[in-house]
XYZ file of C-alpha atoms in Angstrom:
608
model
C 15.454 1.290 -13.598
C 16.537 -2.493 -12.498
C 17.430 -4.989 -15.463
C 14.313 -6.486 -16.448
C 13.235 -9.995 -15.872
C 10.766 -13.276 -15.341
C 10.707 -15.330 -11.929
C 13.525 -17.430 -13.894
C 15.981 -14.815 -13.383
C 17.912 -13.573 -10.543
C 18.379 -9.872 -10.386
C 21.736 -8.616 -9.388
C 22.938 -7.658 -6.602
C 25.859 -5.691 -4.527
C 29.099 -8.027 -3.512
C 29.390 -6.341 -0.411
C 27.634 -4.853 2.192
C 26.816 -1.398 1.782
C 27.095 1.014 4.126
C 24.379 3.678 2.936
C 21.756 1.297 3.026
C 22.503 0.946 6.742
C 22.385 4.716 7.729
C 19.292 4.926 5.557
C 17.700 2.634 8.252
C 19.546 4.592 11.350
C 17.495 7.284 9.835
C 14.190 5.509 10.724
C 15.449 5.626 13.747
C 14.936 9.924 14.401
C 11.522 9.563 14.920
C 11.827 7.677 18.072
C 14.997 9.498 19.342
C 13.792 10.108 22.663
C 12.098 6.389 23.136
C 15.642 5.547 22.311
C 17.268 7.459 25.093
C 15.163 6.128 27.574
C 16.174 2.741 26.684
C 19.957 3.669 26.106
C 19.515 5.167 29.974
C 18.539 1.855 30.958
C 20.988 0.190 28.722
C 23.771 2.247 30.284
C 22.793 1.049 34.124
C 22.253 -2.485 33.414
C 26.085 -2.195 32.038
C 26.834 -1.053 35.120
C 24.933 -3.780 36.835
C 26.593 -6.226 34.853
C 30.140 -4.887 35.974
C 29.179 -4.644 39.826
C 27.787 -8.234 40.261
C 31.515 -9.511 39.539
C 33.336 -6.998 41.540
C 30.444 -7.638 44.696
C 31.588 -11.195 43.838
C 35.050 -10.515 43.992
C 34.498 -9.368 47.810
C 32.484 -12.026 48.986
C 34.946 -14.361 47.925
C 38.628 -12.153 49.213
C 37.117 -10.215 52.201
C 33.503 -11.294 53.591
C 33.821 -15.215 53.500
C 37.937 -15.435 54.567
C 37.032 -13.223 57.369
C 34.025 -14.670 58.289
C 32.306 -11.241 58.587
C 28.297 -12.278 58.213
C 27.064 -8.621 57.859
C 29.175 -7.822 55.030
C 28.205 -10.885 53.725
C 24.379 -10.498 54.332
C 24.948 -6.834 53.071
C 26.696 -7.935 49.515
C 24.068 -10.514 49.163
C 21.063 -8.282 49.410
C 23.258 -6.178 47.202
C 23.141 -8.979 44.978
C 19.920 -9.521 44.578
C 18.731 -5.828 44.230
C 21.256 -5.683 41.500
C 19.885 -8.689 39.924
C 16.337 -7.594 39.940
C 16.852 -4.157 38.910
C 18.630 -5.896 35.954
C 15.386 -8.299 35.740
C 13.333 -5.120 35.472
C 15.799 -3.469 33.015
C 15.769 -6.407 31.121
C 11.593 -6.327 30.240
C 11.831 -2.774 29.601
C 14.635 -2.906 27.200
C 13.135 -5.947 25.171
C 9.443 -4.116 25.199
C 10.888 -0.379 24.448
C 12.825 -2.150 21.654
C 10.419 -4.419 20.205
C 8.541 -1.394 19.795
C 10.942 1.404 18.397
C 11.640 -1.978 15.495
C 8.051 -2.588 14.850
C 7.051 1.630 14.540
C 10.517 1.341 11.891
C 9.111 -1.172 9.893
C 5.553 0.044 9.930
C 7.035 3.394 8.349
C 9.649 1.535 5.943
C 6.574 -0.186 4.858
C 4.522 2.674 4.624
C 7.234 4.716 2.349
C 7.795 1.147 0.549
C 3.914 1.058 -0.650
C 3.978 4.946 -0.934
C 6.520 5.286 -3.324
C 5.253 2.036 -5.483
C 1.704 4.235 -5.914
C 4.038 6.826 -7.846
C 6.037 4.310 -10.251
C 5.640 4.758 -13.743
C 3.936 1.998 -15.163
C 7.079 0.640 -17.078
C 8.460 0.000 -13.768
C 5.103 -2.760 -13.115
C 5.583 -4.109 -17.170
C 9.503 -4.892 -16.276
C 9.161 -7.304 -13.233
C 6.859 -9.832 -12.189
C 4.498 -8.042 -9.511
C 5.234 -11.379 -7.309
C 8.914 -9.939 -6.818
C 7.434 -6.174 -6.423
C 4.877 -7.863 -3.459
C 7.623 -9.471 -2.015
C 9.605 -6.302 -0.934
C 6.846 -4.883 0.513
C 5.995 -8.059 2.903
C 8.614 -10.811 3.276
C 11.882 -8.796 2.813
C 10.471 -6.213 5.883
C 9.302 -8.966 7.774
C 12.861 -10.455 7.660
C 13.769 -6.902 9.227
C 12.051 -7.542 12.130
C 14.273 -8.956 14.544
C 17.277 -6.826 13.796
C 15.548 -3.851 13.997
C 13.276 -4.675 17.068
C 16.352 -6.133 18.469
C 19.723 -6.592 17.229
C 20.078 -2.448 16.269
C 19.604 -1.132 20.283
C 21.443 -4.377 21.902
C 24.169 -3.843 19.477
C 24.605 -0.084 21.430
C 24.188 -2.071 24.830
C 26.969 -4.520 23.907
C 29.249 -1.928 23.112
C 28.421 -0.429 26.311
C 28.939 -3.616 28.211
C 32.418 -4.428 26.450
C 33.901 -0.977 26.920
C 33.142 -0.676 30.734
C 34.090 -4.484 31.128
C 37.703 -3.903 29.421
C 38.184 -0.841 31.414
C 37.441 -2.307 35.096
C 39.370 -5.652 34.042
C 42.617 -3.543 33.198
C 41.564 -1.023 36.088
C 41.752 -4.850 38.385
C 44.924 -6.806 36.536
C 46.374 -5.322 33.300
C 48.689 -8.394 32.785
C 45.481 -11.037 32.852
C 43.239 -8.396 30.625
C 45.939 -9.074 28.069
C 45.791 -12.499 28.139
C 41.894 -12.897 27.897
C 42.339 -10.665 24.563
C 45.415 -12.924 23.399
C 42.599 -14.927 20.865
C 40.416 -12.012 20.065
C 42.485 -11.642 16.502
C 41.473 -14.975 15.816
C 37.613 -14.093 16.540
C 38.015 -10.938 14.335
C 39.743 -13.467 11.089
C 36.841 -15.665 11.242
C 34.196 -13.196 11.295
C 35.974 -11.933 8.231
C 36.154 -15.090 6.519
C 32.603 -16.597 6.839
C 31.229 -12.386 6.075
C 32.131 -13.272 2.759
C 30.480 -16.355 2.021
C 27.529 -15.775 4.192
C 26.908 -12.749 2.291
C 26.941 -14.718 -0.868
C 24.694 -17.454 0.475
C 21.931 -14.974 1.239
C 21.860 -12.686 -2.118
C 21.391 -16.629 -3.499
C 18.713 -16.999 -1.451
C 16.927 -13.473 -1.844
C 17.207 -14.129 -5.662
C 15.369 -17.714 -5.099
C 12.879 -16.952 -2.435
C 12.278 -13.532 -4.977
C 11.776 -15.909 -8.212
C 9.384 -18.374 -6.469
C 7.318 -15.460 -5.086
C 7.082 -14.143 -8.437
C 6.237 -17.689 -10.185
C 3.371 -18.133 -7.569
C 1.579 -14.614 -8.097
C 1.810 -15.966 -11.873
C 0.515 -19.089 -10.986
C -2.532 -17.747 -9.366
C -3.105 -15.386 -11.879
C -3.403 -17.522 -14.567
C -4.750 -20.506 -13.081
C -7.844 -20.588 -15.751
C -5.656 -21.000 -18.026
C -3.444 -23.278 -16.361
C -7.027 -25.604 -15.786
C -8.230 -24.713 -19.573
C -5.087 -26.443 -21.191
C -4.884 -28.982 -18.157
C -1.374 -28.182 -17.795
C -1.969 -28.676 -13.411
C 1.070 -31.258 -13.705
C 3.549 -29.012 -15.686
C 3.067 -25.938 -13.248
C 3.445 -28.680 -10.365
C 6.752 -29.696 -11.936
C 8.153 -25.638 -12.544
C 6.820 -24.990 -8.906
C 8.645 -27.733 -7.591
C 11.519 -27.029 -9.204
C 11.150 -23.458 -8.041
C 11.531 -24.187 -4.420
C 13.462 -27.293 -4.931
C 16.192 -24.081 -5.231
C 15.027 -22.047 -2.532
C 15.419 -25.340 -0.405
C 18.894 -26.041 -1.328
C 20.192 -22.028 -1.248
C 18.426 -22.069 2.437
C 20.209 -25.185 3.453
C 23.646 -23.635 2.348
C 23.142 -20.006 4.157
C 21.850 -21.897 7.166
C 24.677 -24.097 7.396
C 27.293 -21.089 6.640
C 24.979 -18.826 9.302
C 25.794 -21.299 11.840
C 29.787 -21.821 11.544
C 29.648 -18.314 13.218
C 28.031 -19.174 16.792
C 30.343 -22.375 17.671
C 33.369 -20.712 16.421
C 32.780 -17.297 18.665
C 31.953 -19.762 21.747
C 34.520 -21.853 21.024
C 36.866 -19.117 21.245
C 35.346 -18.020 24.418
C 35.515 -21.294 26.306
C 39.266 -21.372 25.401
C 40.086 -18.086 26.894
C 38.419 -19.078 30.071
C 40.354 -21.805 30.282
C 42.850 -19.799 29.379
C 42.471 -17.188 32.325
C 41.856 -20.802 34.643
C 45.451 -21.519 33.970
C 47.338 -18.098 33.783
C 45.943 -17.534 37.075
C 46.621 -20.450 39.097
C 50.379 -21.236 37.361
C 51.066 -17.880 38.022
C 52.045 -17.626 34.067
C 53.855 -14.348 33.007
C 54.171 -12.832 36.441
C 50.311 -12.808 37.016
C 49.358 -13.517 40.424
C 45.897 -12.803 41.591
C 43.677 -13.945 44.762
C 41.223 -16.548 44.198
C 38.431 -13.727 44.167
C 39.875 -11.683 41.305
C 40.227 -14.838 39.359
C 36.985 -15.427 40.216
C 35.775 -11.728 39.032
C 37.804 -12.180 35.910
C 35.911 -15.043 34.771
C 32.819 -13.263 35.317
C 34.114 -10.402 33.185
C 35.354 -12.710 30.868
C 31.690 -13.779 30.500
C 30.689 -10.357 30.578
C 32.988 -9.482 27.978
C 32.383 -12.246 25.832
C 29.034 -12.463 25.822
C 28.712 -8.848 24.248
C 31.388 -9.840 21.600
C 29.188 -13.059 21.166
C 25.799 -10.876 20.776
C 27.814 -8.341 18.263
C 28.740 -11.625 16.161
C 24.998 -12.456 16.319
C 24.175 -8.875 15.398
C 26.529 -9.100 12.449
C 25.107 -12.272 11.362
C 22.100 -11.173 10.609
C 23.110 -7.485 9.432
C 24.703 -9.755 6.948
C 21.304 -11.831 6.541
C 19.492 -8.330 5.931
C 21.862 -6.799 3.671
C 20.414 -8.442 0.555
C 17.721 -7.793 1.770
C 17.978 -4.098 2.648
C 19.621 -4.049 -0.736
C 16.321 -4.676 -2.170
C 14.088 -2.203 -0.541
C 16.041 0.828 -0.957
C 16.382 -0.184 -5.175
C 12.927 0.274 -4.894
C 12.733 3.574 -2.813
C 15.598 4.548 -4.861
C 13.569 4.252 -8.479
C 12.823 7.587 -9.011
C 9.406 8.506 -10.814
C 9.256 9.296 -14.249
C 6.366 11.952 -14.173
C 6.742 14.175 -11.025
C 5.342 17.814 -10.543
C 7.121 20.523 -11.735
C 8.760 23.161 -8.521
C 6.079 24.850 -7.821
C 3.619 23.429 -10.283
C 0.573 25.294 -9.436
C -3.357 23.536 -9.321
C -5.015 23.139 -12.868
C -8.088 25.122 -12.355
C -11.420 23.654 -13.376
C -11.106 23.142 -16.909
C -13.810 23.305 -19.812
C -12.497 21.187 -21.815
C -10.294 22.382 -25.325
C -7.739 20.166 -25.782
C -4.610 21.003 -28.098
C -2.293 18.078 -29.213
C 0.749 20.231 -31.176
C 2.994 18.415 -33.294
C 3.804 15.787 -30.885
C 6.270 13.247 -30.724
C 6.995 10.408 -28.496
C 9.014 7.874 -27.863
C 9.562 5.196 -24.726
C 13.072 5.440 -24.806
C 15.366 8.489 -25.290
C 17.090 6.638 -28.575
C 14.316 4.022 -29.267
C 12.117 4.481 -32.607
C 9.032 6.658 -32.587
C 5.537 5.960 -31.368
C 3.883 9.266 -32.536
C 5.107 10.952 -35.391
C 3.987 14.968 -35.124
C 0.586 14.206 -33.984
C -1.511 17.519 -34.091
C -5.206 17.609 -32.938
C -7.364 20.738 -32.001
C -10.677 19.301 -30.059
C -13.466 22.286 -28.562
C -14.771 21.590 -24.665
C -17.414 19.180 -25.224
C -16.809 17.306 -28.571
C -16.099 13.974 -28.708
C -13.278 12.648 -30.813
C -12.991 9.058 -31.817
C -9.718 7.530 -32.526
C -9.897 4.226 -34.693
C -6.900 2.386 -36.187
C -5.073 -0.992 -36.284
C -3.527 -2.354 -33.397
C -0.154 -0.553 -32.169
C -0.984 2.361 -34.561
C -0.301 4.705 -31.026
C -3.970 5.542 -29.962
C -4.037 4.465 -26.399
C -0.678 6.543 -26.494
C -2.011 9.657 -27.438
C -4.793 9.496 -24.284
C -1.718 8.282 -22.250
C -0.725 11.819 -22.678
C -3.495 13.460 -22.173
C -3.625 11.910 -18.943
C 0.049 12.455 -18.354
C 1.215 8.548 -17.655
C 3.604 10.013 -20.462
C 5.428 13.639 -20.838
C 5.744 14.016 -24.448
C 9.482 14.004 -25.915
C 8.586 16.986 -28.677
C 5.695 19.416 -29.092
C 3.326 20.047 -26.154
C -0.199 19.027 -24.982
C -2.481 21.850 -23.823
C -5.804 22.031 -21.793
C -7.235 25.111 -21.977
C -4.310 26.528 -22.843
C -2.429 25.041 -20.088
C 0.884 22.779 -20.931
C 0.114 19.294 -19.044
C 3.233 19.417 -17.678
C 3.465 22.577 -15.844
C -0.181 21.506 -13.316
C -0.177 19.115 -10.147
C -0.659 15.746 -11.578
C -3.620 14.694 -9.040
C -5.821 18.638 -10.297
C -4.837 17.094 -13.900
C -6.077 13.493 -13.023
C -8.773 14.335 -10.773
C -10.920 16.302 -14.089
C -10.539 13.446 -16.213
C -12.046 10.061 -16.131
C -10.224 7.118 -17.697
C -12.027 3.557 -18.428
C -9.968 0.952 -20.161
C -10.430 -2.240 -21.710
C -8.602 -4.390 -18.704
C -10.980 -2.885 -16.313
C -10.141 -3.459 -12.647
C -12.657 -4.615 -9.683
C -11.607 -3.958 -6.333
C -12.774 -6.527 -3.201
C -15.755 -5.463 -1.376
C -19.311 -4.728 -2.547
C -20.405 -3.076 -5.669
C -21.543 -0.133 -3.995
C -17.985 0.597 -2.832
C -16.263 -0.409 -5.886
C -18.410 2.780 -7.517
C -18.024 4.896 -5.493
C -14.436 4.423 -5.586
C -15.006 7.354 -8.430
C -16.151 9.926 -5.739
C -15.452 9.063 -2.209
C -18.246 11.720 -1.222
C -20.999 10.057 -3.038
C -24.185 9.301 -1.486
C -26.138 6.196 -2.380
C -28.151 7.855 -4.415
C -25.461 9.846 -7.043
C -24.274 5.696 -6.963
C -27.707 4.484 -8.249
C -28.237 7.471 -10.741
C -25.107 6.868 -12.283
C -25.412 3.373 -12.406
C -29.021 3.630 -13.943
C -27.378 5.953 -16.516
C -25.224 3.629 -17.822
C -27.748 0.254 -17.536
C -26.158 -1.220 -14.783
C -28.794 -0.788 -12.030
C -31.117 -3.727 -13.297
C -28.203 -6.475 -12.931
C -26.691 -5.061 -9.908
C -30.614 -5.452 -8.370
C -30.661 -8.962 -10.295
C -27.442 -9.986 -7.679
C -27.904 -11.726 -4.024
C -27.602 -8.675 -2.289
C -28.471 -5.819 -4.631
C -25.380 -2.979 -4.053
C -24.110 -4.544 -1.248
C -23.334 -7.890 -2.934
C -20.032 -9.006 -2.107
C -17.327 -9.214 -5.510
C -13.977 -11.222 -4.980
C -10.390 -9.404 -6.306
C -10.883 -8.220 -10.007
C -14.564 -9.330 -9.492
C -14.030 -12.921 -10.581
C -17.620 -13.796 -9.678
C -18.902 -11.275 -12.449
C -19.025 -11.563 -16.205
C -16.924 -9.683 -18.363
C -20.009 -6.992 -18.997
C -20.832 -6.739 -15.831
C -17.093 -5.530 -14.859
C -16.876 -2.721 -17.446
C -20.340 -1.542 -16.884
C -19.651 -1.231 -13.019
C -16.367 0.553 -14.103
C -18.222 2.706 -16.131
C -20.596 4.251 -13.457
C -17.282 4.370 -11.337
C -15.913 7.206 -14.176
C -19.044 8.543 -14.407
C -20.219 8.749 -10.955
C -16.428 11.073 -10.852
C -18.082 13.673 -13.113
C -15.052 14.322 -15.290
C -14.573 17.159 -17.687
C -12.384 15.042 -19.747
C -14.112 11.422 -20.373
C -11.508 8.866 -21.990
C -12.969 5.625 -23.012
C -10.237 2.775 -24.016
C -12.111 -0.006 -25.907
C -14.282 0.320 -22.751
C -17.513 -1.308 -24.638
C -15.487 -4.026 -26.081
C -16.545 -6.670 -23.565
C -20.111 -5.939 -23.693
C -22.912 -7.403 -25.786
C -24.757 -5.891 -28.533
C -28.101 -5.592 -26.995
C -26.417 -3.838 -23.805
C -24.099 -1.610 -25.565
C -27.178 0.219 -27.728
C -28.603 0.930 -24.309
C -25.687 2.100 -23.058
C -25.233 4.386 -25.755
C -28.697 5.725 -25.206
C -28.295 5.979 -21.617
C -25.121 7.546 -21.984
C -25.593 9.898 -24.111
C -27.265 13.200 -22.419
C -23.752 12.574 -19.983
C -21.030 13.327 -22.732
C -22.888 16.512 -23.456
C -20.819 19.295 -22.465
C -17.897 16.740 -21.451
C -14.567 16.706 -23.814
C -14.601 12.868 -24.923
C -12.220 10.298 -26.557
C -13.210 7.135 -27.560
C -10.714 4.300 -29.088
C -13.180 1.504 -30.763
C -12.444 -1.315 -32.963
C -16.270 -1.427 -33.567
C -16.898 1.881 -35.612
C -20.571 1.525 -34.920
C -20.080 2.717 -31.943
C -18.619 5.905 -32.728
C -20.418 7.187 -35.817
C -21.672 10.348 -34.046
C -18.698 11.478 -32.593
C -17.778 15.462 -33.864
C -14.440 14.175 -35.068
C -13.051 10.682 -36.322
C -9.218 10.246 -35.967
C -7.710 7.589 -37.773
C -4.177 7.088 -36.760
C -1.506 4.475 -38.558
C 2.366 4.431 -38.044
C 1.908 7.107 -35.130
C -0.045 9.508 -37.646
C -3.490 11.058 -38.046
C -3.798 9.862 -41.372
C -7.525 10.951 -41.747
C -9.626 13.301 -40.083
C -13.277 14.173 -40.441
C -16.981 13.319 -39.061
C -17.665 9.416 -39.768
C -19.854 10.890 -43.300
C -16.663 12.534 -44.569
C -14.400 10.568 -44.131
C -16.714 7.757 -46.284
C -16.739 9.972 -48.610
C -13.044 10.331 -49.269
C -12.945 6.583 -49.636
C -9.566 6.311 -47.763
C -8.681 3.990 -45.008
C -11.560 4.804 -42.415
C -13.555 3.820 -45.749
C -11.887 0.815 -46.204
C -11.959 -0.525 -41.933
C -15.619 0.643 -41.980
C -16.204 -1.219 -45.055
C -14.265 -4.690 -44.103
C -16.545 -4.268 -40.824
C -19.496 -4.671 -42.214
C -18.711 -7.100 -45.008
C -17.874 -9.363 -41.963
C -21.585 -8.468 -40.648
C -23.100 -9.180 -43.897
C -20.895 -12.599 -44.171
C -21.891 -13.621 -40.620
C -25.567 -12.765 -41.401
C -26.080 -14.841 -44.781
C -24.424 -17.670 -43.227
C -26.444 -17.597 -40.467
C -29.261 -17.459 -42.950
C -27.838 -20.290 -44.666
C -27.581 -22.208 -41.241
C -31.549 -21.642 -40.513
C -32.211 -22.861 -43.941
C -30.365 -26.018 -43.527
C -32.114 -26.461 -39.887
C -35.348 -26.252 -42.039
C-alpha cells in the first residue's frame, strides 16, 4: 500500500528508470503481434529503401553523369522515384498501423487500470485523494500516447535503419565509417548526463501535476462549503499556488528535455563536416570519388537520423517513466479480499447468520475494533445494532458483507464461512444502504434499477411505491425519467436515500443491511416508510444501525455494542427493563423530545 497523503504531498518515487515497468508495457504489445509484423515487414523494406537511394546516388554521380550515359541515368532516376514513393506509401502505413497498435495498448492499459481500481479495498480510496487516483487513469495514459503509438515501433525501425546503414558504409569505405563514428562517444556521454536530470525533472513534475489534480477534485467537491464560509479567495490563493509549482517544475523539465535535440544535431552536423573534410584532404589515407563522398553523407544522414530518433525515443521513455512508474503502483496494489482457489458459488441463502467470537482489527499490530463479538440471528429476524459513535457497528455489517475478513473467529451464513464463497454470490444476496448514499448521473429510473439490471418498469414503480418514493418522483419535471446530476445534487437529502432505498429493495436481497439509512429523512416520511416497508423485511435477515431508537423498537433483537462489545442484548422491552445502557440512550432520547416539546410549548405561549 503507497505512503499515504493530501494533494500537499508528493509521493515517492523510483531514482531510476526501471526496467520491469517497460517489459510490462512490451507485454501489451502480444495482442497485436501479428499487426506488428506487418508493420516491422514494412519497416524492414523502407530500411532498405533508405540504404538504396544513396548507393543509386552514388552511381549517378561516379558512372551515369561522368559518362554521359542518359539511359542509365533515366533508368536510376525512375529508380529513384519508385523508391521514393514506395517509401511515401510505407511511410502512411507505418504511422496508421502504429497509431493504432498505441491507441488498442492504451485502451487495454486503461481498461486493466479502471478494472483493477473496482477491486481495491476501500482503505486504498481513504489513503489518497481520489484526484491523484483519477489522474492515473486519464492524464498519466494520455501522456503514453505518443510513445506507444509511435516512439515503441520507430524505435525497432531505427535500429533497423542504423544496423544496415553501418554495414553498407563499412561494406563501401571502412577507413571513413570510422571517422563518422569518431564523436559517437561523445553522443552516448551526453545522453547519459542529461538521463539523470531529466529523469528528476519529470518525477517533480508528476508529483506537481498529481497534487494539483488532487486539490481540484477537492475543490469541486467541497465547493458548498467553500461558498458557505466565503472562503472563494483563500482556495484562489492555494490553487494558485498549486500550479504556480506545476508551472515552474514544467519550465525546468522542458528546458532540460530540450538540451537533448541541439546537442544530438549538433553532433551530427560536425561529423558531416567532418566526413566533408576527411574526404577531400584525403586525411588518414582515405581517398574516395566524389560519388562515395557523396553516398557517405547520405548515410551519414541516414545513420544519424535514426540515432537522432532513438535520442527522441529515449527522451520521452524518460518523460514516461514517472509516469509508467505510477500506473503499474496501482496495478501492482494487490486486493485485500480476493476469492479463495477454487471458492465455490454461495448458494441461495435463507438467511441465519452466525457472528463467533470475532475479532478485528485494521492493522495486523494496531488495537482492536471488535473484541469477541458473538451473535446468533434466525433467517428473517431483524437485529438492530445501536451504540455511540465508533463503538464498531458499521464494522460488524462490514463483515457480513465481506469489505473485511475477520482477524479471529469466523462469520457464517447458513453455515457457510464468508470467506470460503465467490465474493460477487456473497454480495449479490445482500443489499447494503448507507448513510452517504450515492446517486449516479442519468434519470431516476436508471439510478433504481441500478439494483437489478433486469427490472422492468414496473418491479421499478412497485418498489418505489413500497418505500414512498413514487409520489415525489411523479411530483419531478419528468416523472422517472427526470434527469439527476452526479450524486444527485438537484435532490434533497430525503429524496437521495429514499431513491437508494428502492435501489436495495428493487435487488430483492436475502440479507437487508440498513446503515443509518433513515437518518436523512423527515419524521412524517420515515413513519410511512416504516409502514410501507414493513411486509418487505418479512422473511428477509435484517440489520439496522440507528441513532434514533424509535425506529427500531420492533426489531427481534437489539444489539448494543460499546468498546467493540455486545454489551446488551434483548428485544427493545427487555432490555428497558434491565435498566442498563440501552435504558439509559433510550431514555436521554426522549428527555431531549420532551425538552424540545415544552419549549416549543413555551415558544407558542410567548407568541400568544
Amino acid at each position: 500500500m503507497a505512503k499515504r497523503n493530501t494533494y500537499r504531498e508528493d509521493e515517492d518515487l523510483e531514482e531510476r528508470i526501471n526496467t520491469k515497468d517497460l517489459r510490462r508495457v512490451v507485454r501489451y504489445l502480444r495482442p497485436y503481434k501479428g499487426r506488428v509484423a506487418k508493420i516491422l515487414v514494412v519497416v524492414i523494406l523502407m530500411s532498405f529503401i533508405l540504404v538504396a537511394v544513396p548507393y543509386v546516388t552514388k552511381i549517378m554521380i561516379d558512372s551515369a553523369i561522368p559518362h554521359k550515359d542518359v539511359r542509365q541515368l533515366i533508368f536510376l532516376s525512375v529508380v529513384l522515384a519508385v523508391l521514393i514513393i514506395l517509401y511515401e506509401f510505407g511511410l502512411r502505413y507505418r504511422t496508421i498501423e502504429i497509431t493504432r497498435v498505441g491507441q488498442l495498448m492504451l485502451k487495454d492499459m486503461r481498461r486493466d487500470l479502471f478494472t483493477h481500481i473496482q477491486t481495491l479495498p476501500f482503505s486504498y480510496f481513504d489513503s489518497r485523494p481520489h484526484g491523484k487516483i483519477l489522474i492515473r487513469v486519464v492524464n498519466y495514459v494520455n501522456t503514453l500516447s505518443d510513445t506507444l503509438s509511435s516512439g515503441l515501433i520507430n524505435v525497432i525501425s531505427d535500429v533497423f535503419t542504423f544496423i544496415i546503414t553501418l554495414v553498407v558504409m563499412f561494406a563501401l569505405d571502412w577507413r571513413l565509417t570510422l571517422w563518422s563514428l569518431l564523436l559517437f562517444p561523445l553522443l552516448v556521454l551526453w545522453v547519459r548526463v542529461l538521463q539523470t536530470f531529466q529523469r528528476k525533472a519529470y518525477q517533480r513534475l508528476s508529483n506537481k501535476q498529481s497534487n494539483l489534480n488532487a486539490y481540484i477534485h477537492e475543490s469541486i467537491a467541497g465547493v458548498k462549503t467553500t461558498q458557505t464560509f466565503a472562503r472563494e479567495r483563500e482556495q484562489f490563493e492555494a490553487f494558485q499556488e498549486q500550479q504556480g509549482e506545476v508551472r515552474s517544475a514544467w519550465m525546468r523539465a522542458v528546458h532540460i528535455q530540450f538540451l537533448m535535440w541541439p546537442g544530438v544535431q549538433s553532433i551530427a552536423t560536425m561529423t558531416i563536416a567532418l566526413l566533408y573534410y576527411v574526404g577531400i584532404m584525403g586525411v588518414g589515407g582515405v581517398a574516395v570519388s566524389t560519388g562515395v563522398l557523396i553516398a557517405f553523407v547520405g548515410y551519414a544522414n541516414n545513420f544519424w537520423s535514426p540515432v537522432i530518433d532513438m535520442g527522441n525515443f529515449y527522451n520521452q521513455l524518460i518523460t514516461c517513466s514517472a509516469y509508467l512508474e505510477r500506473i503499474f503502483e496501482t496495478l501492482d496494489v494487490r486486493p485485500e479480499i480476493v476469492d479463495a482457489p477454487h471458492a465455490p458459488d454461495l448458494p441461495t441463502i435463507r438467511g441465519a447468520v452466525d457472528i463467533n467470537d470475532v475479532v478485528f482489527r485494521y492493522e495486523p499490530d494496531g488495537r482492536n475494533i471488535l473484541n469477541l463479538v458473538d451473535l446468533h440471528v434466525r433467517p428473517g429476524e431483524t437485529v438492530a445494532l445501536v451504540g455511540p459513535t465508533g463503538a464498531g457497528k458499521t464494522t460488524i455489517v462490514g463483515l457480513l458483507s465481506r469489505f473485511y475478513d475477520v482477524t479471529e473467529g469466523s462469520v457464517l451464513i447458513d453455515g457457510y464461512d464468508v470467506r470460503d464463497v465467490t465474493l460477487s454470490s456473497l454480495r449479490r444476496q445482500m443489499g447494503v444502504m448507507l448513510q452517504d448514499t450515492f446517486i449516479f448521473s442519468g434519470n431516476v429510473r436508471e439510478n433504481i434499477r441500478y439494483g437489478r439490471l433486469d427490472a422492468t418498469d414496473e418491479d421499478i414503480v412497485e418498489a418505489a411505491k413500497a418505500v414512498h418514493a413514487h409520489d415525489f418522483i411523479m411530483d419531478l419535471p419528468n416523472g422517472y425519467d427526470t434527469t439527476v446530476e452526479e450524486r444527485g445534487s438537484t435532490l434533497s437529502a430525503g429524496q437521495r436515500q429514499l431513491i437508494s432505498f428502492a435501489r436495495v429493495l428493487l435487488a430483492d436481497p436475502r440479507i437487508l443491511i440498513l446503515d443509518e439509512a433513515t437518518s436523512n429523512i423527515d419524521t412524517h416520511t420515515e413513519e410511512a416508510l416504516q409502514a410501507g416497508i414493513a411486509h418487505l423485511l418479512k422473511g428477509r435477515t435484517s440489520f439496522v444501525i440507528a441513532h434514533r431508537l424509535s425506529t427500531i423498537e420492533h426489531a427481534d433483537q437489539i444489539c448494543y455494542i460499546d468498546h467493540g462489545q455486545i454489551m446488551e442484548k434483548g428485544t427493545h422491552e427487555e432490555l428497558l427493563r434491565r435498566r442498563g445502557a440501552y435504558y439509559r440512550l433510550y431514555e436521554s432520547q426522549y428527555a431531549a423530545i420532551r425538552t424540545g416539546l415544552e419549549e416549543g410549548d413555551a415558544d407558542a405561549d410567548d407568541a400568544r
